[in-house]
Amino acid sequence: MVFAHDTETALQAAATLVNSEDDDGDTLTSVADLDEFFERFEYTGRRDRDRAELDAVRALRPALRTLLTSERDQAVEIVNEMLAAARAVPRLVRHDRFDWHLHAVDADAPLATRIVVETAMAMIDVIRADELSRLALCSDDDCNGVVVDLSRNRSRRFCSTSCGNRNAVAAYRARQASGG
Ligand SMILES: [Zn+2]
Ligand SMILES: [Zn+2]
């Protein structure tokens, strides 16, 4: 584990959210899609399950993309702004099956607010550890996906298995074509 569990989960959730919107379409278009995201990343707390909540979460994507792909000093400014705007007050909490971890806004704050704050809190760890190289754009030439590399040997280059597979096939074909 590179970062604390809640930090890693928040980073992966943010990248997944950002990557739900790309040139090939949008995979976060319904309340059911948001349900899946909520469950996959083990969110707890308030859910409205309405269009307004969905739209608010969808609207976060450009700002989260900017944050996850910023240089370190710019990321600091964004994090500080996000935490101030949400009036974040960090505290340790233990609930459900989760041991002590950080929350910085109430569990009944809107989901979009909690996602922003959790991402900003996670970025605090990334910035302090000077590990922004863990965040990158997908190595696929045609993909703008965000990659969160939490592997020990920093080996992750693609945002998804489909990007990884496509490039493995392309590399194989290139080797065949060159007779090597
Ligand atoms: Zn929690
Ligand atoms: Zn990709």
mmCIF file of N, CA and C in Angstrom, residues 16-28 58 61-62 65 144:
data_model
loop_
_atom_site.group_PDB
_atom_site.id
_atom_site.type_symbol
_atom_site.label_atom_id
_atom_site.label_comp_id
_atom_site.label_asym_id
_atom_site.label_seq_id
_atom_site.Cartn_x
_atom_site.Cartn_y
_atom_site.Cartn_z
ATOM 1 N N THR A 16 -11.883 7.204 -11.586
ATOM 2 C CA THR A 16 -12.986 6.499 -12.239
ATOM 3 C C THR A 16 -14.078 7.481 -12.657
ATOM 4 N N LEU A 17 -14.340 8.426 -11.780
ATOM 5 C CA LEU A 17 -15.345 9.441 -12.084
ATOM 6 C C LEU A 17 -14.907 10.280 -13.287
ATOM 7 N N VAL A 18 -13.673 10.744 -13.258
ATOM 8 C CA VAL A 18 -13.143 11.542 -14.372
ATOM 9 C C VAL A 18 -13.195 10.729 -15.673
ATOM 10 N N ASN A 19 -12.809 9.473 -15.590
ATOM 11 C CA ASN A 19 -12.725 8.633 -16.791
ATOM 12 C C ASN A 19 -14.087 8.162 -17.284
ATOM 13 N N SER A 20 -15.135 8.454 -16.532
ATOM 14 C CA SER A 20 -16.468 8.056 -16.999
ATOM 15 C C SER A 20 -16.906 8.911 -18.187
ATOM 16 N N GLU A 21 -16.151 9.967 -18.439
ATOM 17 C CA GLU A 21 -16.468 10.873 -19.539
ATOM 18 C C GLU A 21 -15.259 10.918 -20.461
ATOM 19 N N ASP A 22 -15.396 10.395 -21.650
ATOM 20 C CA ASP A 22 -14.294 10.516 -22.617
ATOM 21 C C ASP A 22 -14.853 10.595 -24.027
ATOM 22 N N ASP A 23 -13.953 10.563 -25.016
ATOM 23 C CA ASP A 23 -14.368 10.734 -26.406
ATOM 24 C C ASP A 23 -15.327 9.637 -26.858
ATOM 25 N N ASP A 24 -15.242 8.489 -26.206
ATOM 26 C CA ASP A 24 -16.091 7.367 -26.603
ATOM 27 C C ASP A 24 -17.480 7.438 -25.978
ATOM 28 N N GLY A 25 -17.698 8.395 -25.113
ATOM 29 C CA GLY A 25 -19.012 8.510 -24.511
ATOM 30 C C GLY A 25 -18.958 8.759 -23.034
ATOM 31 N N ASP A 26 -20.076 8.506 -22.395
ATOM 32 C CA ASP A 26 -20.243 8.842 -20.995
ATOM 33 C C ASP A 26 -20.891 7.644 -20.299
ATOM 34 N N THR A 27 -20.236 7.137 -19.272
ATOM 35 C CA THR A 27 -20.773 5.959 -18.579
ATOM 36 C C THR A 27 -21.404 6.315 -17.241
ATOM 37 N N LEU A 28 -21.610 7.606 -17.024
ATOM 38 C CA LEU A 28 -22.302 8.029 -15.799
ATOM 39 C C LEU A 28 -23.476 8.909 -16.206
ATOM 40 N N ARG A 58 -21.761 14.587 -11.865
ATOM 41 C CA ARG A 58 -21.235 14.667 -13.233
ATOM 42 C C ARG A 58 -20.470 15.968 -13.452
ATOM 43 N N ARG A 61 -16.532 16.509 -12.768
ATOM 44 C CA ARG A 61 -15.472 15.833 -13.514
ATOM 45 C C ARG A 61 -14.375 16.745 -14.061
ATOM 46 N N PRO A 62 -14.714 17.889 -14.669
ATOM 47 C CA PRO A 62 -13.621 18.741 -15.165
ATOM 48 C C PRO A 62 -12.685 19.223 -14.045
ATOM 49 N N ARG A 65 -10.544 16.362 -12.873
ATOM 50 C CA ARG A 65 -9.520 16.067 -13.881
ATOM 51 C C ARG A 65 -8.363 17.057 -13.742
ATOM 52 N N ASN A 144 -7.516 10.018 -23.079
ATOM 53 C CA ASN A 144 -7.222 11.061 -22.095
ATOM 54 C C ASN A 144 -7.475 10.589 -20.679
#
